[in-house]
Short mmCIF file of N, CA, C and O in Angstrom, two decimals:
data_model
loop_
_atom_site.label_atom_id
_atom_site.label_comp_id
_atom_site.label_asym_id
_atom_site.label_seq_id
_atom_site.Cartn_x
_atom_site.Cartn_y
_atom_site.Cartn_z
N UNK A 1 -56.48 5.00 47.73
CA UNK A 1 -55.33 5.03 46.84
C UNK A 1 -54.08 5.15 47.68
O UNK A 1 -53.88 6.12 48.39
N UNK A 2 -53.23 4.15 47.62
CA UNK A 2 -52.03 4.18 48.45
C UNK A 2 -50.93 4.93 47.72
O UNK A 2 -50.89 4.98 46.50
N UNK A 3 -50.05 5.50 48.52
CA UNK A 3 -48.93 6.24 47.97
C UNK A 3 -47.63 5.66 48.47
O UNK A 3 -47.52 5.24 49.62
N UNK A 4 -46.65 5.62 47.61
CA UNK A 4 -45.30 5.21 47.96
C UNK A 4 -44.42 6.41 47.73
O UNK A 4 -44.59 7.12 46.74
N UNK A 5 -43.49 6.68 48.64
CA UNK A 5 -42.64 7.87 48.45
C UNK A 5 -41.82 7.81 47.17
O UNK A 5 -41.25 6.77 46.82
N UNK A 6 -41.78 8.93 46.47
CA UNK A 6 -40.93 9.11 45.30
C UNK A 6 -39.75 9.95 45.78
O UNK A 6 -39.95 10.98 46.44
N UNK A 7 -38.55 9.52 45.46
CA UNK A 7 -37.35 10.29 45.79
C UNK A 7 -36.77 10.85 44.50
O UNK A 7 -36.49 10.09 43.57
N UNK A 8 -36.64 12.17 44.45
CA UNK A 8 -36.01 12.83 43.32
C UNK A 8 -34.64 13.30 43.77
O UNK A 8 -34.51 14.04 44.75
N UNK A 9 -33.61 12.84 43.08
CA UNK A 9 -32.24 13.22 43.40
C UNK A 9 -31.92 14.55 42.72
O UNK A 9 -32.12 14.70 41.52
N UNK A 10 -31.44 15.48 43.51
CA UNK A 10 -31.11 16.81 43.03
C UNK A 10 -29.59 16.91 42.85
O UNK A 10 -28.87 15.97 43.15
N UNK A 11 -29.10 18.05 42.38
CA UNK A 11 -27.67 18.24 42.23
C UNK A 11 -26.98 18.04 43.58
O UNK A 11 -25.96 17.37 43.67
N UNK A 12 -27.56 18.60 44.62
CA UNK A 12 -27.07 18.39 45.97
C UNK A 12 -28.23 17.97 46.84
O UNK A 12 -29.12 18.76 47.10
N UNK A 13 -28.25 16.72 47.25
CA UNK A 13 -29.32 16.22 48.11
C UNK A 13 -30.44 15.59 47.32
O UNK A 13 -30.32 15.29 46.14
N UNK A 14 -31.56 15.39 48.01
CA UNK A 14 -32.73 14.78 47.38
C UNK A 14 -33.97 15.23 48.13
O UNK A 14 -33.88 15.81 49.21
N UNK A 15 -35.12 14.97 47.53
CA UNK A 15 -36.40 15.26 48.16
C UNK A 15 -37.31 14.05 47.96
O UNK A 15 -37.33 13.46 46.88
N UNK A 16 -38.02 13.65 49.03
CA UNK A 16 -38.94 12.52 48.96
C UNK A 16 -40.32 12.96 49.41
O UNK A 16 -40.45 13.78 50.32
N UNK A 17 -41.34 12.41 48.77
CA UNK A 17 -42.72 12.72 49.13
C UNK A 17 -43.61 11.61 48.62
O UNK A 17 -43.23 10.85 47.72
N UNK A 18 -44.80 11.49 49.21
CA UNK A 18 -45.76 10.47 48.79
C UNK A 18 -46.23 10.77 47.38
O UNK A 18 -46.52 11.92 47.04
N UNK A 19 -46.31 9.73 46.58
CA UNK A 19 -46.66 9.87 45.17
C UNK A 19 -47.40 8.61 44.75
O UNK A 19 -47.08 7.52 45.23
N UNK A 20 -48.34 8.73 43.85
CA UNK A 20 -49.11 7.58 43.40
C UNK A 20 -48.56 7.03 42.09
O UNK A 20 -47.84 7.73 41.36
N UNK A 21 -48.90 5.80 41.78
CA UNK A 21 -48.49 5.17 40.53
C UNK A 21 -49.02 5.97 39.34
O UNK A 21 -48.30 6.23 38.39
N UNK A 22 -50.29 6.37 39.40
CA UNK A 22 -50.88 7.14 38.31
C UNK A 22 -50.16 8.46 38.10
O UNK A 22 -49.87 8.85 36.97
N UNK A 23 -49.83 9.15 39.19
CA UNK A 23 -49.11 10.42 39.08
C UNK A 23 -47.73 10.20 38.47
O UNK A 23 -47.27 11.01 37.65
N UNK A 24 -47.06 9.11 38.83
CA UNK A 24 -45.74 8.80 38.27
C UNK A 24 -45.84 8.52 36.77
O UNK A 24 -44.98 8.94 35.99
N UNK A 25 -46.90 7.83 36.36
CA UNK A 25 -47.09 7.56 34.94
C UNK A 25 -47.34 8.87 34.18
O UNK A 25 -46.84 9.05 33.06
N UNK A 26 -48.08 9.79 34.78
CA UNK A 26 -48.33 11.08 34.14
C UNK A 26 -47.05 11.91 34.07
O UNK A 26 -46.80 12.58 33.06
N UNK A 27 -46.24 11.86 35.12
CA UNK A 27 -44.95 12.57 35.10
C UNK A 27 -44.03 11.97 34.05
O UNK A 27 -43.34 12.69 33.33
N UNK A 28 -44.03 10.65 33.91
CA UNK A 28 -43.21 10.00 32.87
C UNK A 28 -43.67 10.45 31.49
O UNK A 28 -42.84 10.75 30.62
N UNK A 29 -44.98 10.54 31.26
CA UNK A 29 -45.49 10.99 29.97
C UNK A 29 -45.04 12.43 29.70
O UNK A 29 -44.67 12.77 28.57
N UNK A 30 -45.05 13.26 30.73
CA UNK A 30 -44.63 14.66 30.56
C UNK A 30 -43.14 14.74 30.24
O UNK A 30 -42.72 15.53 29.37
N UNK A 31 -42.31 13.92 30.92
CA UNK A 31 -40.88 13.96 30.64
C UNK A 31 -40.57 13.36 29.26
O UNK A 31 -39.66 13.82 28.58
N UNK A 32 -41.35 12.37 28.85
CA UNK A 32 -41.19 11.81 27.49
C UNK A 32 -41.50 12.88 26.45
O UNK A 32 -40.78 13.03 25.45
N UNK A 33 -42.57 13.64 26.68
CA UNK A 33 -42.94 14.72 25.78
C UNK A 33 -41.84 15.79 25.74
O UNK A 33 -41.49 16.29 24.67
N UNK A 34 -41.29 16.10 26.90
CA UNK A 34 -40.21 17.08 26.97
C UNK A 34 -39.00 16.60 26.19
O UNK A 34 -38.38 17.38 25.45
N UNK A 35 -38.65 15.33 26.32
CA UNK A 35 -37.51 14.79 25.57
C UNK A 35 -37.72 14.92 24.07
O UNK A 35 -36.79 15.27 23.34
N UNK A 36 -38.94 14.66 23.60
CA UNK A 36 -39.23 14.81 22.18
C UNK A 36 -39.05 16.25 21.72
O UNK A 36 -38.49 16.51 20.66
N UNK A 37 -39.49 17.19 22.53
CA UNK A 37 -39.35 18.61 22.19
C UNK A 37 -37.88 19.03 22.22
O UNK A 37 -37.44 19.81 21.37
N UNK A 38 -37.14 18.53 23.18
CA UNK A 38 -35.71 18.84 23.24
C UNK A 38 -34.97 18.27 22.03
O UNK A 38 -34.08 18.91 21.48
N UNK A 39 -35.35 17.07 21.61
CA UNK A 39 -34.73 16.46 20.43
C UNK A 39 -35.05 17.27 19.18
O UNK A 39 -34.20 17.43 18.30
N UNK A 40 -36.27 17.81 19.10
CA UNK A 40 -36.66 18.63 17.95
C UNK A 40 -35.83 19.90 17.89
O UNK A 40 -35.41 20.34 16.82
N UNK A 41 -35.56 20.49 19.05
CA UNK A 41 -34.75 21.71 19.11
C UNK A 41 -33.30 21.38 18.78
O UNK A 41 -32.62 22.14 18.08
N UNK A 42 -32.80 20.24 19.28
CA UNK A 42 -31.40 19.86 19.06
C UNK A 42 -31.12 19.51 17.60
O UNK A 42 -29.99 19.63 17.14
N UNK A 43 -32.14 19.10 16.86
CA UNK A 43 -31.97 18.74 15.45
C UNK A 43 -31.96 20.01 14.61
O UNK A 43 -32.84 20.26 13.81
N UNK A 44 -30.94 20.81 14.82
CA UNK A 44 -30.83 22.10 14.13
C UNK A 44 -30.60 21.87 12.64
O UNK A 44 -29.84 21.00 12.25
N UNK A 45 -31.25 22.68 11.82
CA UNK A 45 -31.05 22.53 10.38
C UNK A 45 -29.66 23.05 9.98
O UNK A 45 -29.01 23.75 10.75
N UNK A 46 -29.26 22.69 8.80
CA UNK A 46 -27.97 23.15 8.30
C UNK A 46 -28.03 24.67 8.09
O UNK A 46 -29.11 25.22 7.88
N UNK A 47 -26.88 25.34 8.13
CA UNK A 47 -26.89 26.79 7.93
C UNK A 47 -27.56 27.17 6.62
O UNK A 47 -27.35 26.53 5.60
N UNK A 48 -28.41 28.18 6.68
CA UNK A 48 -29.14 28.62 5.50
C UNK A 48 -30.42 27.84 5.27
O UNK A 48 -31.20 28.17 4.39
N UNK A 49 -30.65 26.82 6.09
CA UNK A 49 -31.87 26.01 5.96
C UNK A 49 -33.03 26.68 6.67
O UNK A 49 -32.96 27.82 7.11
N UNK A 50 -34.09 25.96 6.79
CA UNK A 50 -35.29 26.47 7.46
C UNK A 50 -35.00 26.69 8.94
O UNK A 50 -34.22 25.97 9.55
N UNK A 51 -35.65 27.68 9.50
CA UNK A 51 -35.47 28.00 10.92
C UNK A 51 -36.23 26.97 11.77
O UNK A 51 -37.29 26.52 11.40
N UNK A 52 -35.65 26.62 12.92
CA UNK A 52 -36.27 25.68 13.82
C UNK A 52 -37.49 26.35 14.47
O UNK A 52 -37.41 27.49 14.92
N UNK A 53 -38.60 25.64 14.47
CA UNK A 53 -39.81 26.15 15.11
C UNK A 53 -39.65 26.04 16.62
O UNK A 53 -39.35 24.96 17.13
N UNK A 54 -39.81 27.15 17.35
CA UNK A 54 -39.69 27.07 18.81
C UNK A 54 -40.72 26.08 19.38
O UNK A 54 -41.86 26.01 18.93
N UNK A 55 -40.28 25.33 20.36
CA UNK A 55 -41.14 24.34 21.00
C UNK A 55 -41.78 24.95 22.25
O UNK A 55 -41.13 25.71 22.97
N UNK A 56 -43.03 24.61 22.53
CA UNK A 56 -43.67 25.13 23.75
C UNK A 56 -43.05 24.49 24.99
O UNK A 56 -42.58 23.35 24.94
N UNK A 57 -43.05 25.22 26.09
CA UNK A 57 -42.51 24.65 27.33
C UNK A 57 -43.39 23.50 27.82
O UNK A 57 -44.56 23.39 27.45
N UNK A 58 -42.80 22.66 28.65
CA UNK A 58 -43.53 21.56 29.27
C UNK A 58 -43.69 21.88 30.74
O UNK A 58 -42.73 22.26 31.41
N UNK A 59 -44.92 21.75 31.21
CA UNK A 59 -45.21 22.02 32.61
C UNK A 59 -46.07 20.89 33.14
O UNK A 59 -47.12 20.58 32.57
N UNK A 60 -45.62 20.25 34.20
CA UNK A 60 -46.35 19.17 34.84
C UNK A 60 -46.71 19.63 36.24
O UNK A 60 -45.87 20.18 36.96
N UNK A 61 -47.95 19.40 36.64
CA UNK A 61 -48.39 19.74 38.00
C UNK A 61 -49.12 18.56 38.61
O UNK A 61 -49.92 17.90 37.95
N UNK A 62 -48.84 18.35 39.90
CA UNK A 62 -49.47 17.30 40.68
C UNK A 62 -49.87 17.88 42.02
O UNK A 62 -49.09 18.59 42.66
N UNK A 63 -51.08 17.58 42.45
CA UNK A 63 -51.53 17.98 43.77
C UNK A 63 -51.99 16.75 44.51
O UNK A 63 -52.90 16.05 44.06
N UNK A 64 -51.34 16.47 45.61
CA UNK A 64 -51.67 15.33 46.46
C UNK A 64 -51.26 15.71 47.87
O UNK A 64 -51.62 16.77 48.35
N UNK A 65 -50.46 14.85 48.52
CA UNK A 65 -49.92 15.21 49.83
C UNK A 65 -49.08 16.48 49.72
O UNK A 65 -48.97 17.25 50.66
N UNK A 66 -48.45 16.66 48.56
CA UNK A 66 -47.68 17.87 48.27
C UNK A 66 -48.11 18.38 46.91
O UNK A 66 -48.76 17.68 46.14
N UNK A 67 -47.71 19.60 46.61
CA UNK A 67 -47.87 20.16 45.27
C UNK A 67 -46.51 20.01 44.59
O UNK A 67 -45.48 20.40 45.15
N UNK A 68 -46.49 19.41 43.41
CA UNK A 68 -45.27 19.23 42.64
C UNK A 68 -45.45 19.91 41.30
O UNK A 68 -46.47 19.72 40.63
N UNK A 69 -44.45 20.70 40.92
CA UNK A 69 -44.46 21.31 39.60
C UNK A 69 -43.10 21.10 38.96
O UNK A 69 -42.07 21.30 39.61
N UNK A 70 -43.11 20.66 37.70
CA UNK A 70 -41.89 20.48 36.92
C UNK A 70 -42.08 21.31 35.66
O UNK A 70 -43.05 21.14 34.93
N UNK A 71 -41.12 22.22 35.41
CA UNK A 71 -41.23 23.13 34.27
C UNK A 71 -39.92 23.15 33.51
O UNK A 71 -38.84 23.15 34.11
N UNK A 72 -40.01 23.17 32.18
CA UNK A 72 -38.81 23.28 31.36
C UNK A 72 -39.15 23.93 30.03
O UNK A 72 -40.15 23.59 29.39
N UNK A 73 -38.30 24.88 29.64
CA UNK A 73 -38.39 25.48 28.31
C UNK A 73 -37.36 24.77 27.44
O UNK A 73 -36.16 24.96 27.61
N UNK A 74 -37.80 23.93 26.50
CA UNK A 74 -36.85 23.14 25.71
C UNK A 74 -36.00 23.96 24.75
O UNK A 74 -35.00 23.47 24.26
N UNK A 75 -36.37 25.22 24.51
CA UNK A 75 -35.66 26.03 23.54
C UNK A 75 -34.32 26.58 24.04
O UNK A 75 -33.54 27.10 23.27
N UNK A 76 -34.07 26.47 25.34
CA UNK A 76 -32.84 27.06 25.88
C UNK A 76 -31.72 26.04 26.11
O UNK A 76 -30.63 26.42 26.52
N UNK A 77 -31.97 24.76 25.83
CA UNK A 77 -30.97 23.73 26.08
C UNK A 77 -30.43 23.18 24.76
O UNK A 77 -31.20 22.86 23.86
N UNK A 78 -29.10 23.04 24.63
CA UNK A 78 -28.53 22.57 23.36
C UNK A 78 -28.81 21.10 23.08
O UNK A 78 -28.92 20.71 21.93
N UNK A 79 -28.93 20.27 24.15
CA UNK A 79 -29.22 18.85 23.97
C UNK A 79 -30.12 18.39 25.11
O UNK A 79 -30.15 19.02 26.17
N UNK A 80 -30.82 17.28 24.91
CA UNK A 80 -31.65 16.75 26.00
C UNK A 80 -30.83 16.39 27.24
O UNK A 80 -31.31 16.47 28.36
N UNK A 81 -29.56 16.02 27.04
CA UNK A 81 -28.73 15.58 28.16
C UNK A 81 -28.20 16.75 28.99
O UNK A 81 -27.78 16.56 30.12
N UNK A 82 -28.26 17.95 28.45
CA UNK A 82 -27.83 19.14 29.19
C UNK A 82 -29.00 19.79 29.92
O UNK A 82 -28.80 20.65 30.78
N UNK A 83 -30.21 19.39 29.57
CA UNK A 83 -31.41 20.07 30.07
C UNK A 83 -31.61 19.92 31.57
O UNK A 83 -31.34 18.87 32.15
N UNK A 84 -32.08 21.01 32.14
CA UNK A 84 -32.48 21.01 33.56
C UNK A 84 -33.92 21.48 33.62
O UNK A 84 -34.41 22.16 32.72
N UNK A 85 -34.58 21.08 34.69
CA UNK A 85 -35.97 21.49 34.90
C UNK A 85 -36.04 22.31 36.18
O UNK A 85 -35.20 22.17 37.08
N UNK A 86 -37.03 23.17 36.25
CA UNK A 86 -37.31 23.89 37.48
C UNK A 86 -38.30 23.04 38.25
O UNK A 86 -39.37 22.70 37.74
N UNK A 87 -37.93 22.67 39.46
CA UNK A 87 -38.71 21.76 40.28
C UNK A 87 -39.20 22.50 41.52
O UNK A 87 -38.40 23.13 42.21
N UNK A 88 -40.50 22.44 41.76
CA UNK A 88 -41.07 23.03 42.97
C UNK A 88 -41.86 21.95 43.70
O UNK A 88 -42.69 21.28 43.10
N UNK A 89 -41.56 21.79 44.98
CA UNK A 89 -42.29 20.88 45.86
C UNK A 89 -42.72 21.72 47.06
O UNK A 89 -41.88 22.37 47.68
N UNK A 90 -44.03 21.71 47.36
CA UNK A 90 -44.48 22.49 48.50
C UNK A 90 -45.68 21.85 49.17
O UNK A 90 -46.43 21.09 48.57
N UNK A 91 -45.83 22.18 50.45
CA UNK A 91 -47.05 21.88 51.18
C UNK A 91 -47.31 23.09 52.07
O UNK A 91 -46.71 24.15 51.86
N UNK A 92 -48.17 22.96 53.06
CA UNK A 92 -48.52 24.14 53.85
C UNK A 92 -47.37 24.60 54.73
O UNK A 92 -47.36 25.74 55.19
N UNK A 93 -46.36 23.74 54.96
CA UNK A 93 -45.27 24.09 55.85
C UNK A 93 -43.97 24.48 55.17
O UNK A 93 -43.15 25.16 55.76
N UNK A 94 -43.74 24.01 53.95
CA UNK A 94 -42.44 24.23 53.32
C UNK A 94 -42.61 24.35 51.80
O UNK A 94 -43.54 23.79 51.22
N UNK A 95 -41.68 25.09 51.20
CA UNK A 95 -41.63 25.21 49.74
C UNK A 95 -40.18 25.06 49.31
O UNK A 95 -39.30 25.77 49.81
N UNK A 96 -39.93 24.14 48.38
CA UNK A 96 -38.61 23.92 47.83
C UNK A 96 -38.67 24.19 46.33
O UNK A 96 -39.49 23.58 45.63
N UNK A 97 -37.84 25.10 45.86
CA UNK A 97 -37.74 25.38 44.44
C UNK A 97 -36.27 25.29 44.06
O UNK A 97 -35.44 25.94 44.67
N UNK A 98 -35.97 24.46 43.06
CA UNK A 98 -34.58 24.25 42.66
C UNK A 98 -34.53 23.76 41.22
O UNK A 98 -35.55 23.40 40.64
N UNK A 99 -33.34 23.76 40.65
CA UNK A 99 -33.13 23.15 39.36
C UNK A 99 -32.73 21.69 39.57
O UNK A 99 -32.06 21.37 40.54
N UNK A 100 -33.14 20.86 38.66
CA UNK A 100 -32.76 19.44 38.70
C UNK A 100 -32.42 18.99 37.28
O UNK A 100 -32.97 19.50 36.31
N UNK A 101 -31.51 18.04 37.19
CA UNK A 101 -31.14 17.51 35.88
C UNK A 101 -32.27 16.64 35.34
O UNK A 101 -32.74 15.73 36.03
N UNK A 102 -32.67 16.92 34.12
CA UNK A 102 -33.77 16.16 33.51
C UNK A 102 -33.47 14.67 33.47
O UNK A 102 -34.33 13.85 33.82
N UNK A 103 -32.27 14.30 33.08
CA UNK A 103 -31.95 12.87 32.96
C UNK A 103 -32.05 12.18 34.32
O UNK A 103 -32.48 11.03 34.40
N UNK A 104 -31.69 12.87 35.39
CA UNK A 104 -31.77 12.29 36.74
C UNK A 104 -33.23 12.11 37.15
O UNK A 104 -33.59 11.10 37.73
N UNK A 105 -34.08 13.09 36.83
CA UNK A 105 -35.51 12.99 37.15
C UNK A 105 -36.12 11.80 36.40
O UNK A 105 -36.89 11.02 36.97
N UNK A 106 -35.76 11.65 35.13
CA UNK A 106 -36.27 10.53 34.33
C UNK A 106 -35.86 9.20 34.96
O UNK A 106 -36.68 8.29 35.10
N UNK A 107 -34.59 9.09 35.37
CA UNK A 107 -34.11 7.86 36.01
C UNK A 107 -34.88 7.58 37.30
O UNK A 107 -35.27 6.45 37.57
N UNK A 108 -35.09 8.63 38.11
CA UNK A 108 -35.79 8.46 39.38
C UNK A 108 -37.23 8.00 39.17
O UNK A 108 -37.73 7.13 39.88
N UNK A 109 -37.91 8.58 38.19
CA UNK A 109 -39.31 8.20 37.92
C UNK A 109 -39.36 6.77 37.37
O UNK A 109 -40.22 5.98 37.78
N UNK A 110 -38.45 6.42 36.49
CA UNK A 110 -38.41 5.05 35.95
C UNK A 110 -38.15 4.04 37.07
O UNK A 110 -38.79 2.98 37.12
N UNK A 111 -37.25 4.35 37.97
CA UNK A 111 -36.96 3.46 39.09
C UNK A 111 -38.19 3.33 39.98
O UNK A 111 -38.52 2.23 40.44
N UNK A 112 -38.89 4.41 40.22
CA UNK A 112 -40.10 4.39 41.03
C UNK A 112 -41.16 3.49 40.38
O UNK A 112 -41.79 2.68 41.03
N UNK A 113 -41.35 3.65 39.07
CA UNK A 113 -42.34 2.84 38.35
C UNK A 113 -41.99 1.35 38.40
O UNK A 113 -42.89 0.51 38.53
N UNK A 114 -40.70 1.02 38.30
CA UNK A 114 -40.29 -0.39 38.41
C UNK A 114 -40.59 -0.94 39.81
O UNK A 114 -41.01 -2.07 39.96
N UNK A 115 -40.36 -0.10 40.81
CA UNK A 115 -40.55 -0.50 42.20
C UNK A 115 -42.02 -0.68 42.54
O UNK A 115 -42.40 -1.62 43.22
N UNK A 116 -42.87 0.24 42.08
CA UNK A 116 -44.27 0.25 42.45
C UNK A 116 -45.12 -0.58 41.50
O UNK A 116 -46.08 -1.23 41.92
N UNK A 117 -44.79 -0.53 40.22
CA UNK A 117 -45.62 -1.16 39.19
C UNK A 117 -45.64 -2.64 39.18
O UNK A 117 -45.19 -3.45 39.79
#
């Protein structure tokens, strides 16, 4: 199984690591699910209406050349476009944990899928 580097652009800088097409498709599915949950939270009912049901957090994990974890609690963001995810990339030598903009991660994964697919 060959891997092509995936580059995720962060608020300041970027991180690149080997990633497979299948893993990218799974990450895209996880971010699509997160967007749906964020939209459900953003669709607030009118005052006095039914209370919004809290959405479960989305957590994606990948283990390959590196360990990648993407986590987001959709209940704390007012809109999908404001949402950030907690991103962890680690291997035996280094660990990077930072926040990243969800929309930027989605763009990076979509670009990767176009390039590799």
